[in-house]
Amino acid sequence: GNSVTQMEGPVTLSEEAFLTINCTYTATGYPSLFWYVQYPGEGLQLLLKATKADDKGSNKGFEATYRKETTSFHLEKGSVQVSDSAVYFCALSSNTGGFKTIFGAGTRLFVKA
Amino acid sequence: DGGITQSPKYLFRKEGQNVTLSCEQNLNHDAMYWYRQDPGQGLRLIYYSQIVNDFQKGDIAEGYSVSREKKESFPLTVTSAQKNPTAFYLCASSMATGTDYGYTFGSGTRLTVV
């Protein structure tokens, strides 16, 4: 079946450091890929998405490229801020999975001032 | 502004009680979803609905029930049959069923069994 695997956290960085959170997936068909962010005590917010191979999603300085050859969708940001501290979820939606979205386990990010 | 409203934010349940979590959206979205989130874990799908008066079980539907009588509303009932209901519950919606549509989430309800 379809699945999403994220790097385990927590990830701890200093302010202005470069961020990479790895995400790989297994899916049949042609999935769409998403990153969501969850701040403490809140629901998830859609951060960015990519719907076909080689697409790059971007938002608020974050970006991720849909790599079909490596089945990956790694999240990157060039310079993190303390306000980026949150849990980040990689997710996929596939027509072979009944269009339901499958979420990874989440990666917690701590950014120190 | 459009969005999803979940209520209450915190809910306490005694053993053997049924409780209902509210989820209302004014986004005119067709599809709605209920997820359960346990500490340090990802989201697990409880139920989902693609249109009014129709819904399907997700991966962990046992001990839960839903209804979809109106497009805007998708309440979740946690029954006494749910053995470990303490968790964070998230409601979400999407414009339609399809792979390109991201989800809009509510701010969640934290349920605790006392």
Coordinates of C-alpha atoms in Angstrom, one line a residue:
Chain A
G1 CA 0.0 0.0 0.0
N2 CA 0.9 3.7 -0.1
S3 CA 3.2 5.0 2.7
V4 CA 5.3 8.0 3.7
T5 CA 8.5 7.9 5.7
Q6 CA 10.0 10.9 7.3
M7 CA 13.3 11.4 9.1
E8 CA 13.0 11.0 12.9
G9 CA 13.2 14.1 15.1
P10 CA 13.7 16.2 16.9
V11 CA 15.8 18.3 14.7
T12 CA 17.5 21.1 16.6
L13 CA 19.1 24.1 14.7
S14 CA 20.4 27.5 15.5
E15 CA 18.7 30.5 13.9
E16 CA 19.7 31.2 10.3
A17 CA 20.9 27.6 9.8
F18 CA 19.9 25.6 6.7
L19 CA 17.1 23.1 7.1
T20 CA 16.5 19.8 5.4
I21 CA 13.8 17.4 6.5
N22 CA 13.8 14.1 4.5
C23 CA 10.7 12.5 3.1
T24 CA 10.4 9.4 0.9
Y25 CA 7.2 7.7 -0.3
T26 CA 5.9 4.5 -1.7
A27 CA 2.8 4.8 -4.0
T28 CA 1.3 3.3 -7.0
G29 CA -0.1 5.6 -9.7
Y30 CA 0.8 9.3 -9.7
P31 CA 0.5 10.8 -6.2
S32 CA 0.4 14.4 -5.2
L33 CA 2.8 15.4 -2.4
F34 CA 2.3 17.8 0.5
W35 CA 4.0 19.4 3.5
Y36 CA 2.0 20.5 6.4
V37 CA 3.1 22.3 9.6
Q38 CA 1.6 22.1 13.1
Y39 CA 2.3 24.7 15.7
P40 CA 1.8 23.7 19.4
G41 CA -1.8 23.0 20.3
E42 CA -3.1 23.8 16.9
G43 CA -4.3 21.9 13.8
L44 CA -2.2 21.4 10.7
Q45 CA -1.7 24.0 8.0
L46 CA -0.9 23.3 4.4
L47 CA 2.6 24.6 3.8
L48 CA 3.2 23.6 0.1
K49 CA 2.4 21.0 -2.5
A50 CA 3.5 19.5 -5.8
T51 CA 1.2 17.5 -8.0
K52 CA 3.6 16.0 -10.6
A53 CA 7.2 14.9 -11.1
D54 CA 9.8 17.7 -11.1
D55 CA 7.3 20.3 -9.7
K56 CA 8.7 22.5 -7.0
G57 CA 6.4 23.7 -4.2
S58 CA 7.3 26.8 -2.3
N59 CA 5.9 29.0 0.5
K60 CA 7.3 31.3 3.2
G61 CA 10.9 30.5 2.3
F62 CA 10.3 26.7 2.4
E63 CA 10.6 24.6 -0.8
A64 CA 10.4 21.0 -1.8
T65 CA 10.9 19.3 -5.2
Y66 CA 8.9 16.2 -6.3
R67 CA 11.6 13.6 -7.3
K68 CA 10.0 10.6 -8.9
E69 CA 13.3 8.9 -9.6
T70 CA 14.2 8.8 -5.9
T71 CA 10.6 8.9 -4.7
S72 CA 11.4 11.8 -2.4
F73 CA 10.0 15.2 -1.4
H74 CA 12.5 16.7 1.0
L75 CA 11.6 20.0 2.7
E76 CA 14.3 22.7 2.7
K77 CA 14.7 26.3 4.0
G78 CA 17.8 28.4 3.6
S79 CA 17.7 30.3 6.9
V80 CA 15.4 29.1 9.7
Q81 CA 13.9 31.4 12.4
V82 CA 12.8 30.7 15.9
S83 CA 9.2 31.1 14.7
D84 CA 9.7 28.0 12.4
S85 CA 9.7 25.7 15.5
A86 CA 6.9 23.3 14.9
V87 CA 6.1 19.7 13.7
Y88 CA 6.3 19.1 10.0
F89 CA 4.3 16.4 8.2
C90 CA 4.9 15.0 4.8
A91 CA 1.8 13.6 3.1
L92 CA 0.7 12.0 -0.2
S93 CA -2.6 11.6 -1.9
S94 CA -3.1 9.1 -4.7
N95 CA -6.0 8.0 -6.9
T96 CA -5.1 4.4 -6.2
G97 CA -5.5 5.1 -2.4
G98 CA -9.1 6.2 -2.8
F99 CA -7.9 9.9 -2.8
K100 CA -7.3 9.7 1.0
T101 CA -4.3 11.5 2.2
I102 CA -1.6 9.5 4.1
F103 CA 0.6 11.4 6.6
G104 CA 4.1 10.7 7.8
A105 CA 4.8 10.5 11.5
G106 CA 5.9 14.1 11.6
T107 CA 9.3 15.7 12.4
R108 CA 9.7 18.1 15.3
L109 CA 11.9 21.1 14.6
F110 CA 13.4 23.3 17.4
V111 CA 15.2 26.5 16.4
K112 CA 17.4 28.2 19.0
A113 CA 18.0 31.9 19.1
Chain B
D1 CA -13.0 34.5 6.8
G2 CA -13.8 31.0 5.8
G3 CA -12.5 28.1 7.9
I4 CA -13.2 25.1 10.0
T5 CA -14.5 25.4 13.6
Q6 CA -14.0 22.6 16.1
S7 CA -15.6 22.6 19.5
P8 CA -15.1 22.3 22.3
K9 CA -11.3 22.8 22.5
Y10 CA -11.0 20.6 25.6
L11 CA -13.4 17.8 26.5
F12 CA -13.5 15.5 29.5
R13 CA -15.3 12.2 29.4
K14 CA -16.2 9.8 32.1
E15 CA -15.8 6.1 31.6
G16 CA -18.8 4.6 29.8
Q17 CA -20.0 8.0 28.4
N18 CA -20.6 8.9 24.8
V19 CA -19.4 12.3 23.7
T20 CA -19.8 14.3 20.5
L21 CA -17.2 16.5 18.9
S22 CA -18.4 19.3 16.6
C23 CA -16.9 20.2 13.3
E24 CA -18.4 23.0 11.1
Q25 CA -16.9 24.5 7.9
N26 CA -18.0 27.5 5.8
L27 CA -15.6 26.8 2.9
N28 CA -18.2 25.1 0.8
H29 CA -16.0 22.1 0.7
D30 CA -17.5 18.8 -0.4
A31 CA -15.2 16.4 1.5
M32 CA -14.7 16.2 5.3
Y33 CA -12.5 14.0 7.4
W34 CA -11.8 13.1 11.1
Y35 CA -8.3 12.2 12.2
R36 CA -6.9 11.1 15.6
Q37 CA -3.5 12.2 16.7
D38 CA -1.6 10.5 19.6
P39 CA 1.5 12.1 21.2
G40 CA 4.5 11.8 18.9
Q41 CA 2.6 10.0 16.3
G42 CA 1.2 10.8 12.9
L43 CA -2.5 11.2 12.0
R44 CA -4.8 8.2 11.7
L45 CA -8.0 8.4 9.7
I46 CA -11.2 7.6 11.6
Y47 CA -14.0 8.5 9.1
Y48 CA -14.4 10.5 5.9
S49 CA -17.3 11.9 3.9
Q50 CA -17.2 12.9 0.2
I51 CA -20.8 14.1 -0.1
V52 CA -23.8 14.7 2.1
N53 CA -25.5 11.7 3.6
D54 CA -22.6 9.4 2.7
F55 CA -19.5 8.5 4.7
Q56 CA -16.9 5.7 4.8
K57 CA -14.8 4.1 7.6
G58 CA -11.2 5.0 7.8
D59 CA -8.4 2.9 9.3
I60 CA -9.5 3.1 13.0
A61 CA -13.3 3.5 12.9
E62 CA -14.2 1.1 15.7
G63 CA -15.8 2.8 18.7
Y64 CA -16.6 6.0 16.6
S65 CA -19.6 7.1 14.7
V66 CA -20.4 10.1 12.4
S67 CA -23.2 11.7 10.4
R68 CA -23.2 14.1 7.5
E69 CA -26.7 15.6 7.3
K70 CA -25.5 19.0 6.1
K71 CA -22.6 19.9 3.9
E72 CA -21.2 22.2 6.5
S73 CA -21.3 19.8 9.5
F74 CA -19.5 16.5 10.2
P75 CA -19.9 15.6 14.0
L76 CA -17.9 12.8 15.5
T77 CA -19.3 10.7 18.4
V78 CA -16.8 8.8 20.6
T79 CA -18.8 5.9 22.0
S80 CA -18.1 3.9 25.2
A81 CA -16.9 1.1 22.9
Q82 CA -13.8 3.1 22.2
K83 CA -11.3 1.6 24.7
N84 CA -8.7 4.3 24.6
P85 CA -10.3 7.6 23.5
T86 CA -7.8 10.0 25.1
A87 CA -6.2 11.8 22.1
F88 CA -6.2 15.0 20.0
Y89 CA -8.9 14.9 17.4
L90 CA -8.6 16.9 14.1
C91 CA -11.3 17.6 11.6
A92 CA -10.4 18.6 8.0
S93 CA -12.0 19.4 4.8
S94 CA -11.1 19.6 1.1
M95 CA -12.7 21.2 -1.9
A96 CA -13.4 17.9 -3.5
T97 CA -12.2 14.4 -3.7
G98 CA -9.0 14.3 -5.7
T99 CA -5.3 14.1 -5.4
D100 CA -4.5 17.7 -6.0
Y101 CA -6.6 19.2 -3.1
G102 CA -4.9 19.9 0.1
Y103 CA -6.7 19.8 3.4
T104 CA -7.9 22.7 5.6
F105 CA -7.8 21.7 9.3
G106 CA -9.6 22.9 12.4
S107 CA -7.7 23.7 15.6
G108 CA -8.6 20.4 17.2
T109 CA -10.4 19.0 20.2
R110 CA -8.3 17.4 23.0
L111 CA -10.4 14.6 24.6
T112 CA -9.4 13.2 28.0
V113 CA -11.0 10.3 29.9
V114 CA -11.3 10.9 33.6

